PDB file of C-alpha atoms in Angstrom:
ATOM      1  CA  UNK D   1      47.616   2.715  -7.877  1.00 57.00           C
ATOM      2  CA  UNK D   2      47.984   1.520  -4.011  1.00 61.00           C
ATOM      3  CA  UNK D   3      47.206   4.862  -2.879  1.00 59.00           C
ATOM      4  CA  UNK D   4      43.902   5.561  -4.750  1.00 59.00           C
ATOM      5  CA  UNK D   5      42.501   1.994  -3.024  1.00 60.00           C
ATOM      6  CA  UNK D   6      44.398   3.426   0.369  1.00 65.00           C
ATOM      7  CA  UNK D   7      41.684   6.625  -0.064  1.00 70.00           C
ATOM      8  CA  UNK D   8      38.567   4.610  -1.011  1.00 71.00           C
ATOM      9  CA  UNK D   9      35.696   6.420  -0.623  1.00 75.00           C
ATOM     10  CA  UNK D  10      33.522   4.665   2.010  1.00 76.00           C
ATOM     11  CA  UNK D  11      30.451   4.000   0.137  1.00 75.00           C
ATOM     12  CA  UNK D  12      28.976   1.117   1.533  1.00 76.00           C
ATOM     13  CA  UNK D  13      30.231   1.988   5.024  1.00 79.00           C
ATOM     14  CA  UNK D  14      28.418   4.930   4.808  1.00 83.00           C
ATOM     15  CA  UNK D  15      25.319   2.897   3.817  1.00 77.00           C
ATOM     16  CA  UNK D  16      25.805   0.529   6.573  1.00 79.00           C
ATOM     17  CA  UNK D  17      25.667   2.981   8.941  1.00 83.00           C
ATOM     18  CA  UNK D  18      22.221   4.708   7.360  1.00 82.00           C
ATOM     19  CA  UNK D  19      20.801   1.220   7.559  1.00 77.00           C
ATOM     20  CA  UNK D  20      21.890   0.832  11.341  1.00 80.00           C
ATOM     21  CA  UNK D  21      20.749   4.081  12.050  1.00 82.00           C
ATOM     22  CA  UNK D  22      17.153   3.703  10.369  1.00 80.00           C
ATOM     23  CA  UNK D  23      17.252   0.293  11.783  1.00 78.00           C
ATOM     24  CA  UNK D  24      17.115   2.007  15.108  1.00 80.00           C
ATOM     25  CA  UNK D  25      15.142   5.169  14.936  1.00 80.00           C
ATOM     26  CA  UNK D  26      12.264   3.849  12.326  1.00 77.00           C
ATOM     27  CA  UNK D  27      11.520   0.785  14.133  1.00 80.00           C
ATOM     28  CA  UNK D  28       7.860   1.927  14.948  1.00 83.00           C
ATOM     29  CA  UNK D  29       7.466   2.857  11.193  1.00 83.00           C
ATOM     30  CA  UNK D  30       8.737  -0.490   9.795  1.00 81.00           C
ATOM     31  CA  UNK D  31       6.250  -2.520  11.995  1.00 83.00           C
ATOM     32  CA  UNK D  32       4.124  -0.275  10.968  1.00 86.00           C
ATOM     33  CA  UNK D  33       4.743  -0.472   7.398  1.00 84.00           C
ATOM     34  CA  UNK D  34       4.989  -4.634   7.612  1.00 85.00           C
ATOM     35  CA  UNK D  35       1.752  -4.912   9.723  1.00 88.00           C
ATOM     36  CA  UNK D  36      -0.141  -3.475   6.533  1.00 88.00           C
ATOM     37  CA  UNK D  37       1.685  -5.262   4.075  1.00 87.00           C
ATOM     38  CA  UNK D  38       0.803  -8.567   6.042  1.00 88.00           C
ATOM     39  CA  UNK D  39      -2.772  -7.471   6.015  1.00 89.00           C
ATOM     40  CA  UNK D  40      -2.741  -6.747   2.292  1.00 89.00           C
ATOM     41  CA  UNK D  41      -1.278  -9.956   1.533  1.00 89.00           C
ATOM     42  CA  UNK D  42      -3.115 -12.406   3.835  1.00 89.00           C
ATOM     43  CA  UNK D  43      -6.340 -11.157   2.423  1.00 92.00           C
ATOM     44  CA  UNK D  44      -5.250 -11.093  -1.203  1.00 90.00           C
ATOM     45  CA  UNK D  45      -4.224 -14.706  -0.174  1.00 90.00           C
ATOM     46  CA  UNK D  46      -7.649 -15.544   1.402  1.00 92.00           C
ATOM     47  CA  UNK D  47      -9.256 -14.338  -1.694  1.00 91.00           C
ATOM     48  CA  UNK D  48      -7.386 -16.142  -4.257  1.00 91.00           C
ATOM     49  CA  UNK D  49      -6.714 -19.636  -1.795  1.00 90.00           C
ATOM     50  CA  UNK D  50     -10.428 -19.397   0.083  1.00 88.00           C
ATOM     51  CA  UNK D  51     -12.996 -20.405  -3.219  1.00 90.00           C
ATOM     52  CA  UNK D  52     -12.289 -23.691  -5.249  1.00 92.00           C
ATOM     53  CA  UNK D  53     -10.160 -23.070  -7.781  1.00 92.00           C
ATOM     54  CA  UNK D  54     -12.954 -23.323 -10.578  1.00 92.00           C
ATOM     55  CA  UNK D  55     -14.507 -20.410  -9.122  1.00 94.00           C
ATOM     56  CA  UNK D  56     -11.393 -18.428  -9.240  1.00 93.00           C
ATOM     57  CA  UNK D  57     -10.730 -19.354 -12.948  1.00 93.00           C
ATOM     58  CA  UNK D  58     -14.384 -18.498 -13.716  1.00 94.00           C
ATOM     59  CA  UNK D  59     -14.121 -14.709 -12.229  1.00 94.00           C
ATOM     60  CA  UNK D  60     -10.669 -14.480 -14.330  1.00 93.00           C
ATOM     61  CA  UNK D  61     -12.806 -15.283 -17.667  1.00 93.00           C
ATOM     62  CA  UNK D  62     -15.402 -13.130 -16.439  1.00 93.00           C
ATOM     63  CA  UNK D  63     -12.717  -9.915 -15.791  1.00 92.00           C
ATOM     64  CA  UNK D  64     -11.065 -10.876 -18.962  1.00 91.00           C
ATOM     65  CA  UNK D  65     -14.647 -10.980 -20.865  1.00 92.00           C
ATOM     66  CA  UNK D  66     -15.261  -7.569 -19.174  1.00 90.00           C
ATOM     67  CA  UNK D  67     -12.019  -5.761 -20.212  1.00 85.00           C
ATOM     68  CA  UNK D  68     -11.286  -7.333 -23.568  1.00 84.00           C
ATOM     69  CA  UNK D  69     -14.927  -8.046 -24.890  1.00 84.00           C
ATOM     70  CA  UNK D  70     -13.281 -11.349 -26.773  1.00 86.00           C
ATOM     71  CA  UNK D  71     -14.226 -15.203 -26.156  1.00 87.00           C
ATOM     72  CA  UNK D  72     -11.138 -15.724 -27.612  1.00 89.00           C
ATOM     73  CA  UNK D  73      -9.039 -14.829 -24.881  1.00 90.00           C
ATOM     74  CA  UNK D  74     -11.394 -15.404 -22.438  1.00 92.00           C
ATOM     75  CA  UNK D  75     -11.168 -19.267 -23.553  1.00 93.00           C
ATOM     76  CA  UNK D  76      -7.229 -18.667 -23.171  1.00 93.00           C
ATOM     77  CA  UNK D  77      -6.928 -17.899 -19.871  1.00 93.00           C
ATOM     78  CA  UNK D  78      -9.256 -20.441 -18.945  1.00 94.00           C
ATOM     79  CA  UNK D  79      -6.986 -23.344 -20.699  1.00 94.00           C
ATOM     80  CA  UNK D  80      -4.215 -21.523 -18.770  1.00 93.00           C
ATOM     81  CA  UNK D  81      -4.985 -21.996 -15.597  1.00 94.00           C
ATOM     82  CA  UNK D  82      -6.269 -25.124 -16.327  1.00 94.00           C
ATOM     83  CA  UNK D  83      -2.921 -26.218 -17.655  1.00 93.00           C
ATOM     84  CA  UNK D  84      -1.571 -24.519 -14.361  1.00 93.00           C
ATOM     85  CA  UNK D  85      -3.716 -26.865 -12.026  1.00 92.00           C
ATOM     86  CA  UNK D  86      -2.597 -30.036 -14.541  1.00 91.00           C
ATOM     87  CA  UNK D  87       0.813 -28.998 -13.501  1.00 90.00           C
ATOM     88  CA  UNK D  88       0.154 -29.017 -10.320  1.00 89.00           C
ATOM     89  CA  UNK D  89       1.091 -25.143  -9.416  1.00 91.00           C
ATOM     90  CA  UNK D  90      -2.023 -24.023  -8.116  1.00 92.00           C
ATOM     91  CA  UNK D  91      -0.940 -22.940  -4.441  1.00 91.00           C
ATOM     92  CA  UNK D  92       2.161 -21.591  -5.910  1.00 91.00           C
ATOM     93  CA  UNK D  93       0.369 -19.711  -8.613  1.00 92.00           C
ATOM     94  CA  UNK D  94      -1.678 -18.018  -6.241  1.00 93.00           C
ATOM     95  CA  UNK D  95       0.893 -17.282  -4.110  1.00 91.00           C
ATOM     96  CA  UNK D  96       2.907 -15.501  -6.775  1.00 90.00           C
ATOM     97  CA  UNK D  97      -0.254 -13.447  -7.637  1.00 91.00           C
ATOM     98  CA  UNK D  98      -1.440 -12.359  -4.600  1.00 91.00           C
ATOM     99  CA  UNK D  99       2.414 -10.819  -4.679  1.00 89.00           C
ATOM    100  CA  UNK D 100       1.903  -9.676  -8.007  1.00 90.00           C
ATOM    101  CA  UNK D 101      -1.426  -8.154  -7.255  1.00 90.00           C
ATOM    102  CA  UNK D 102      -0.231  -6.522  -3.789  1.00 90.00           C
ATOM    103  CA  UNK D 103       2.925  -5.128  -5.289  1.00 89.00           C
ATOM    104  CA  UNK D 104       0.786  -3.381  -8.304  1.00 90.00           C
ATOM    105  CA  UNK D 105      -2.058  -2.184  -5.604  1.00 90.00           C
ATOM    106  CA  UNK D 106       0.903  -0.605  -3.862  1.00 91.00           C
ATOM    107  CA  UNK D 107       2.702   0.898  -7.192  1.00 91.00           C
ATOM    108  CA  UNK D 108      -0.266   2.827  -8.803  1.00 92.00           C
ATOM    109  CA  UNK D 109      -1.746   4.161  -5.812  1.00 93.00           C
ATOM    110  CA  UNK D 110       1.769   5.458  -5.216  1.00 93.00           C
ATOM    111  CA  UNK D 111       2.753   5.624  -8.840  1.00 92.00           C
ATOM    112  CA  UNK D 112       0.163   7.520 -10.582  1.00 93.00           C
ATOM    113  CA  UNK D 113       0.070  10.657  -7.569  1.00 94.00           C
ATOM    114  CA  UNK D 114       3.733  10.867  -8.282  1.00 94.00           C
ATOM    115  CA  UNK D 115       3.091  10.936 -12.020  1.00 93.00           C
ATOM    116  CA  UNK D 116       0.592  13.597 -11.811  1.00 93.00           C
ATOM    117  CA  UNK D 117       2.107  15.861  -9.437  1.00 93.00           C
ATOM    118  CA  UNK D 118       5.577  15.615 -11.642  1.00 92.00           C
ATOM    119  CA  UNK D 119       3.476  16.279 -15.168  1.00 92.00           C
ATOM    120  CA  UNK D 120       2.277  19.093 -13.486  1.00 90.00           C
ATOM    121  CA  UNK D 121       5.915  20.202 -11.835  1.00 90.00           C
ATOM    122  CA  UNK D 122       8.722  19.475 -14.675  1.00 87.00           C
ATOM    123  CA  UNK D 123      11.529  20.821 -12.293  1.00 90.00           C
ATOM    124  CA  UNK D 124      10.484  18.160 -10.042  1.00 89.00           C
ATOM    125  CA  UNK D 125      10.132  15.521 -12.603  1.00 90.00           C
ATOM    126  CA  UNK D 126      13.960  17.103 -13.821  1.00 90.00           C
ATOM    127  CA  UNK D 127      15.051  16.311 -10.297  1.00 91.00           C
ATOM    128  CA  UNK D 128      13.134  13.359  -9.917  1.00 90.00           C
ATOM    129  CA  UNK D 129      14.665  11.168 -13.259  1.00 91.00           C
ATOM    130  CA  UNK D 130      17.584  10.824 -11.894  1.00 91.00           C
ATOM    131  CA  UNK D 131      16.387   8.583  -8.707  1.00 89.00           C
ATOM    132  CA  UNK D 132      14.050   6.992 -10.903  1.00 89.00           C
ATOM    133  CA  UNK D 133      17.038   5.883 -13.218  1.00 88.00           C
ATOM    134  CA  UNK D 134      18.824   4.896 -10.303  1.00 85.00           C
ATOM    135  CA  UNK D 135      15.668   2.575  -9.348  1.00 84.00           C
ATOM    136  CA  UNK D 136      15.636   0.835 -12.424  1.00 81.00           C
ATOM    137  CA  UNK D 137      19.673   0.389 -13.078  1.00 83.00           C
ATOM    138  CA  UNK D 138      20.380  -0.619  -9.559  1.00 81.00           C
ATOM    139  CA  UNK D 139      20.695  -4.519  -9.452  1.00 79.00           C
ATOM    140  CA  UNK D 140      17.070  -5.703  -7.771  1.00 75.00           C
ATOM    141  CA  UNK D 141      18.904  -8.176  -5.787  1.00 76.00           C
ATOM    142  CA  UNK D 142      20.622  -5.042  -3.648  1.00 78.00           C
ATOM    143  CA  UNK D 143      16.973  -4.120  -2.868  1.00 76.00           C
ATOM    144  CA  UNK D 144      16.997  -7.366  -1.049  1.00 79.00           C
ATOM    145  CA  UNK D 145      20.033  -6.007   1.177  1.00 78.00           C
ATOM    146  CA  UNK D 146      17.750  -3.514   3.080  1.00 77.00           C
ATOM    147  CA  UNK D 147      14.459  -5.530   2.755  1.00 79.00           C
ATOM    148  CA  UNK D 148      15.844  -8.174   4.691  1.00 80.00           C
ATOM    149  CA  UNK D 149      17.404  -5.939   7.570  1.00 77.00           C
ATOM    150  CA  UNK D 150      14.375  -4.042   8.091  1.00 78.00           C
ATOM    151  CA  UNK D 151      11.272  -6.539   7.594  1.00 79.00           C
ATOM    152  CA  UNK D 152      13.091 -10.055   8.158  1.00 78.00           C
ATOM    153  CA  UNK D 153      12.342 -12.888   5.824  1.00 79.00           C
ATOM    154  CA  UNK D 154       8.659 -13.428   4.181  1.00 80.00           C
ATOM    155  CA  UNK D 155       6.545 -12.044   1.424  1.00 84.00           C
ATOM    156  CA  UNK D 156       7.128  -8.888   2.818  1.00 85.00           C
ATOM    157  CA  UNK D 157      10.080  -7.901   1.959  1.00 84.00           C
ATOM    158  CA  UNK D 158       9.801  -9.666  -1.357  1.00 84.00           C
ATOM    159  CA  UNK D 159       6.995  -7.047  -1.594  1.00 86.00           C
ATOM    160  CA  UNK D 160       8.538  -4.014  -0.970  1.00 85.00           C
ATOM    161  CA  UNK D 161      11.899  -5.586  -3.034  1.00 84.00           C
ATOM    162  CA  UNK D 162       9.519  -5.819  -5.760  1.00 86.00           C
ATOM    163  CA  UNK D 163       7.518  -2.521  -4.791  1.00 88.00           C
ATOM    164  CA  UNK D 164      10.822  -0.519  -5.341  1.00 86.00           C
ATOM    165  CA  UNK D 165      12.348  -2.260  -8.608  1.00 87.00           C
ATOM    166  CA  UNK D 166       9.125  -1.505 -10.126  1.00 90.00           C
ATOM    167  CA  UNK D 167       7.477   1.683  -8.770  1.00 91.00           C
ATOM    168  CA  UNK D 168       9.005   3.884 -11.525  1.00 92.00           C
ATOM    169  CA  UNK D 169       7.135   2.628 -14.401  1.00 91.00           C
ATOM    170  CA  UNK D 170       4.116   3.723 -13.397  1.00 93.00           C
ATOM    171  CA  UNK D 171       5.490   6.910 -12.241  1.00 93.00           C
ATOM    172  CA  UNK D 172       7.224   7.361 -15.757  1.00 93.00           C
ATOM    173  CA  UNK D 173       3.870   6.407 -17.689  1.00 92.00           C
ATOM    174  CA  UNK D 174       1.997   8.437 -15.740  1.00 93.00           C
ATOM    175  CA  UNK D 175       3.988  11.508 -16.155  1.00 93.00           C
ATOM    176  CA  UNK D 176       4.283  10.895 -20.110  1.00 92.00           C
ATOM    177  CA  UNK D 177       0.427  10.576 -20.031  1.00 91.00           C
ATOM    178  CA  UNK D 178      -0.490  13.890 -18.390  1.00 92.00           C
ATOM    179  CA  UNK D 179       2.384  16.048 -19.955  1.00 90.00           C
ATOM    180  CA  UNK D 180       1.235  14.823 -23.481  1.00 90.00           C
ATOM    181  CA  UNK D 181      -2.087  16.000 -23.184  1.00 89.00           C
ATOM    182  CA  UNK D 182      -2.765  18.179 -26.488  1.00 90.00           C
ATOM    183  CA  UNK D 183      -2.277  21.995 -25.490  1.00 87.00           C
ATOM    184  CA  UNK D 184      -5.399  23.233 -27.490  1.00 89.00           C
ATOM    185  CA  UNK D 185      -7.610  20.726 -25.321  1.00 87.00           C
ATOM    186  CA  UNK D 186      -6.252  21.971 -22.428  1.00 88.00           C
ATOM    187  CA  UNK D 187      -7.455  25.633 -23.084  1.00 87.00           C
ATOM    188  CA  UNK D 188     -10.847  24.801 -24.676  1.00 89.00           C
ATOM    189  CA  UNK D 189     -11.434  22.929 -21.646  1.00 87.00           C
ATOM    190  CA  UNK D 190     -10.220  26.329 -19.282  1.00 87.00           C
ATOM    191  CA  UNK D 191     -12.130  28.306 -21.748  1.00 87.00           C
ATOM    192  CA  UNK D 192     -15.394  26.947 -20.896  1.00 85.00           C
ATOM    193  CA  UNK D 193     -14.511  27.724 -16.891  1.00 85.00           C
ATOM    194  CA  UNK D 194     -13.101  24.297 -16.447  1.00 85.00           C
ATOM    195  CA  UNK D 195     -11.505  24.155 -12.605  1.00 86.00           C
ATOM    196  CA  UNK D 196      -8.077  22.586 -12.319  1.00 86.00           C
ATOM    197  CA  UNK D 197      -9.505  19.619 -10.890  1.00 87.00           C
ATOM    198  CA  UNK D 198     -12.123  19.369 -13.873  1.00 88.00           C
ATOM    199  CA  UNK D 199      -9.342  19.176 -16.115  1.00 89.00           C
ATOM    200  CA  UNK D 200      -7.416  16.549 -14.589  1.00 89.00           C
ATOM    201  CA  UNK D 201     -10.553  14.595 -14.066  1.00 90.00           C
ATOM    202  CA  UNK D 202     -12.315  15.098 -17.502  1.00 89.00           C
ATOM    203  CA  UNK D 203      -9.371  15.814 -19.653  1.00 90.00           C
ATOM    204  CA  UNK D 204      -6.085  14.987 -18.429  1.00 90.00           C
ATOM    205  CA  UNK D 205      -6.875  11.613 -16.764  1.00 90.00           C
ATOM    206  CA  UNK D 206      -8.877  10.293 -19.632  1.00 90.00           C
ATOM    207  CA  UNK D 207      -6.159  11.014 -22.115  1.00 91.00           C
ATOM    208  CA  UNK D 208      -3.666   9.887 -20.166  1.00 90.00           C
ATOM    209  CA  UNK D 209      -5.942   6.869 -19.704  1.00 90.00           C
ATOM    210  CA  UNK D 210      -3.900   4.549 -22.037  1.00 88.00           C
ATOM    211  CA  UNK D 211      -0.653   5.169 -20.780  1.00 90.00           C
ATOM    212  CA  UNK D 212      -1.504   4.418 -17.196  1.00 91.00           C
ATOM    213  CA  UNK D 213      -2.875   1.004 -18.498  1.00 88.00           C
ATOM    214  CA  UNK D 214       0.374   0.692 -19.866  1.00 88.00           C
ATOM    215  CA  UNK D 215       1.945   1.720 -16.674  1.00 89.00           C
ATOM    216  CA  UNK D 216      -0.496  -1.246 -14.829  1.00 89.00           C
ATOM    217  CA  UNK D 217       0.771  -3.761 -17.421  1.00 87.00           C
ATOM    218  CA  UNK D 218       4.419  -3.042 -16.676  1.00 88.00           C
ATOM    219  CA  UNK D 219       3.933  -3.068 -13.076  1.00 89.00           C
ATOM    220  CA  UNK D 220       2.413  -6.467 -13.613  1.00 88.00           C
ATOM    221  CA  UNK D 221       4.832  -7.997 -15.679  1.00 87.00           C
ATOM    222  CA  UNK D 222       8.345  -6.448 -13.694  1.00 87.00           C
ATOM    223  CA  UNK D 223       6.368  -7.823 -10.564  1.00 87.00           C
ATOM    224  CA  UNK D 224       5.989 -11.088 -11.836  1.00 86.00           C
ATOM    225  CA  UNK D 225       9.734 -10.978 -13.234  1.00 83.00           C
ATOM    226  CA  UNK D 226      10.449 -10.296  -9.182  1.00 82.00           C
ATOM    227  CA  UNK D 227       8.954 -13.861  -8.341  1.00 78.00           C
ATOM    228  CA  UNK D 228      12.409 -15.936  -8.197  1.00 77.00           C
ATOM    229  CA  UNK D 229      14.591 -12.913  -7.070  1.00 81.00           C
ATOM    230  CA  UNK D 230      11.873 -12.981  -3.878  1.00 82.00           C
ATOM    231  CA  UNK D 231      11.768 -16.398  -3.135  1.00 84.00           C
ATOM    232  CA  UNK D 232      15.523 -16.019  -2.130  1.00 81.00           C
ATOM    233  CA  UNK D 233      14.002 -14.107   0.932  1.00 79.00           C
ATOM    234  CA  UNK D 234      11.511 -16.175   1.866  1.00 78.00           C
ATOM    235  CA  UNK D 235       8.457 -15.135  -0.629  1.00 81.00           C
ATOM    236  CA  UNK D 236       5.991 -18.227  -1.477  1.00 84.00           C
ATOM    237  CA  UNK D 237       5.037 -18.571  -4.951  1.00 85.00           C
ATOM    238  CA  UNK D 238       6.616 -20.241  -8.412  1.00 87.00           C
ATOM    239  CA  UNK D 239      10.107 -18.650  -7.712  1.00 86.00           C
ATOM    240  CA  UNK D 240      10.512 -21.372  -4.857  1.00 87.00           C
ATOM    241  CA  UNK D 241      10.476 -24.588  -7.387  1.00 89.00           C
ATOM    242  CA  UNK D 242      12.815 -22.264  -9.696  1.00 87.00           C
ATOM    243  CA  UNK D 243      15.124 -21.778  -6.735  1.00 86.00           C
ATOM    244  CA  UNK D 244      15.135 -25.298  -5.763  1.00 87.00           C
ATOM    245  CA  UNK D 245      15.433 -26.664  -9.414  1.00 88.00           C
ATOM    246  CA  UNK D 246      18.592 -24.259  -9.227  1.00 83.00           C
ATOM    247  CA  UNK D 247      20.311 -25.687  -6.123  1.00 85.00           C
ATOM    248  CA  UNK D 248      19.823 -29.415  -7.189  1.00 87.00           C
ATOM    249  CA  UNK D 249      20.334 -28.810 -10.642  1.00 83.00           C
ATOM    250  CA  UNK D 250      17.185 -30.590 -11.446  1.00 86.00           C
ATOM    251  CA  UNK D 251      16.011 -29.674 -15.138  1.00 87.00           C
ATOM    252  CA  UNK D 252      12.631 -30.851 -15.151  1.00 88.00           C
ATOM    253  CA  UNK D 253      11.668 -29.365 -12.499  1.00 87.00           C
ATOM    254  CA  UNK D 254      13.123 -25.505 -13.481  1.00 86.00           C
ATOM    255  CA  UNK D 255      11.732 -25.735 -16.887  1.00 88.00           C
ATOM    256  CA  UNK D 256       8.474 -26.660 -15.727  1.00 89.00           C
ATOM    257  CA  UNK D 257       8.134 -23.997 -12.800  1.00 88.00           C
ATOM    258  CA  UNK D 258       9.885 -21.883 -15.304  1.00 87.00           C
ATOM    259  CA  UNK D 259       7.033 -22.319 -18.378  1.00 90.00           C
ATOM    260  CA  UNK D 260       4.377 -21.951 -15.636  1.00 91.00           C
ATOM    261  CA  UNK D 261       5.525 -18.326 -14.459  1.00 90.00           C
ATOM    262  CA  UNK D 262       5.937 -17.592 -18.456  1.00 89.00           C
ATOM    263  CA  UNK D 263       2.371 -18.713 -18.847  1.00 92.00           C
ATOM    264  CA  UNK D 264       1.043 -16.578 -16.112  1.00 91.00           C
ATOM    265  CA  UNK D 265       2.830 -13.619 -17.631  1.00 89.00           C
ATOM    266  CA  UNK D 266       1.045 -14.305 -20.866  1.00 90.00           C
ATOM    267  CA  UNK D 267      -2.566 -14.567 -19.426  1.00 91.00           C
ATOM    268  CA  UNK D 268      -1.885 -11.477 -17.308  1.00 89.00           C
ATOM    269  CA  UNK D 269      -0.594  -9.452 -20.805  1.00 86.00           C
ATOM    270  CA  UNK D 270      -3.514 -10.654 -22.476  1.00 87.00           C
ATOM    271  CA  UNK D 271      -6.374  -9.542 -19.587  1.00 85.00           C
ATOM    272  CA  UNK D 272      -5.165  -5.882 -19.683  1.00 79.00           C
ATOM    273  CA  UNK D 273      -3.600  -5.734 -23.247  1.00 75.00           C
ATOM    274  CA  UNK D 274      -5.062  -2.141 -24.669  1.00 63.00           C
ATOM    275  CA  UNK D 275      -6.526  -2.348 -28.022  1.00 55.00           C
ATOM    276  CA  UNK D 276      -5.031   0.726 -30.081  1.00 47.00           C
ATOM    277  CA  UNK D 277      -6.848   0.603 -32.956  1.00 41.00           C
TER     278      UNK D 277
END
């Protein structure tokens, strides 16, 4: 079988050279592109880092009072983050949000166009599944290949990393949403003169309301999964002690980074969990 390897197909060759070549002609763009994810994530930072920490946990409650309407888990993710400060993982905590929260600001305002315009286009969305399957098969360290090579090491190209393993669950949410919208709606709606972009407003949107909350709890959670695979670039945040409890083999230290992001996760899933009663 020599002479199948001797005629290799030059895949990642061919890749190199697309890289180079991008490299070299989208310069402009990429500074561009890592100027506003700077931006995005020093003031996400500022926010989260600038008030005491109280403060911070107190506007938490207060969101999670406002979406959920319980005490109960209110109370929750105020013992969380208090058990995150007892830890000691404050700075790191915020760090890893202020990813989190960047990478999801990024995915639905990208996501959720994509979504739409595909529900409303299904030979697009046809042409469009396979990419999107490719996005979520490919290994997300191999997102770190081109990160690195055009933005460098930092939190941003931990961001886009993350930005790219994730982006198609909104997109796929999205699109189930819309399409799923009950025909005979549709038409009473058009029946009383509704205008295309009444219906996506007033009909489709609203409908399609749950699933994109679905979509934003997904992003959240593959973000947060992202946290160790980005500290390997550079990215602050709890995937730095998991990376150095890794390298020095140090147990204590990885399962208690480790039970910190896990508790995150958990508040997070319970601030935007959808009641489906």
């Amino acid at each position: 079988m020599d002479w199948l390897e001797d005629t290799k197909i030059p895949v990642g060759q061919t890749a190199r050279n697309l890289f180079d070549w991008l490299q070299d002609v989208g310069r402009p763009v990429f500074d561009g592109i890592s100027i506003v994810m700077e931006t995005l994530i020093d003031g996400i930072l500022w926010a989260l880092q600038g008030p005491p920490a109280l403060v911070i946990v107190a506007l938490f409650a207060a969101l999670t009072w406002y979406l959920q309407r319980n005490w109960k888990v209110s109370v929750f993710v105020v013992i969380g983050f208090l058990f995150i400060m007892n830890q000691g993982y404050w700075e790191e905590t915020t760090e890893s949000l202020t990813l989190v929260l960047s990478a999801c600001m990024v995915c639905m305002a990208i996501g959720v166009p994509i979504g739409i315009w595909a529900a409303h286009r299904p030979r697009v969305y046809t042409w469009m599944r396979p990419v999107l399957d490719l996005m979520q098969t490919l290994p997300a360290f191999v997102y770190l290949i081109p990160a690195i090579v055009f933005f460098g090491i930092g939190m941003v190209p931990g961001l886009l990393a993350t930005v790219i393993f994730v982006l198609p669950a909104p997109i796929r949410l999205t699109h189930l949403g819309i399409s799923t919208t009950p025909t005979p709606l549709l038409e009473a709606a058009r029946a009383f003169g509704a205008t295309k972009s009444q219906v996506l407003w007033k009909v489709e949107l609203p409908f399609a309301l749950p699933q994109i909350m679905a979509g934003l709890n997904q992003t959240i959670m593959l973000s947060l999964s992202m946290v160790v695979i980005a500290a390997l670039v550079g990215a602050d945040g709890l995937g730095v002690p998991v990376v150095r409890a890794l390298n020095s083999v140090n147990t204590a230290l990885g399962f208690e980074s480790g039970f910190v992001i896990v508790v995150v996760a958990i508040i997070l899933d319970r601030m935007l969990r959808i009641d489906r009663k």
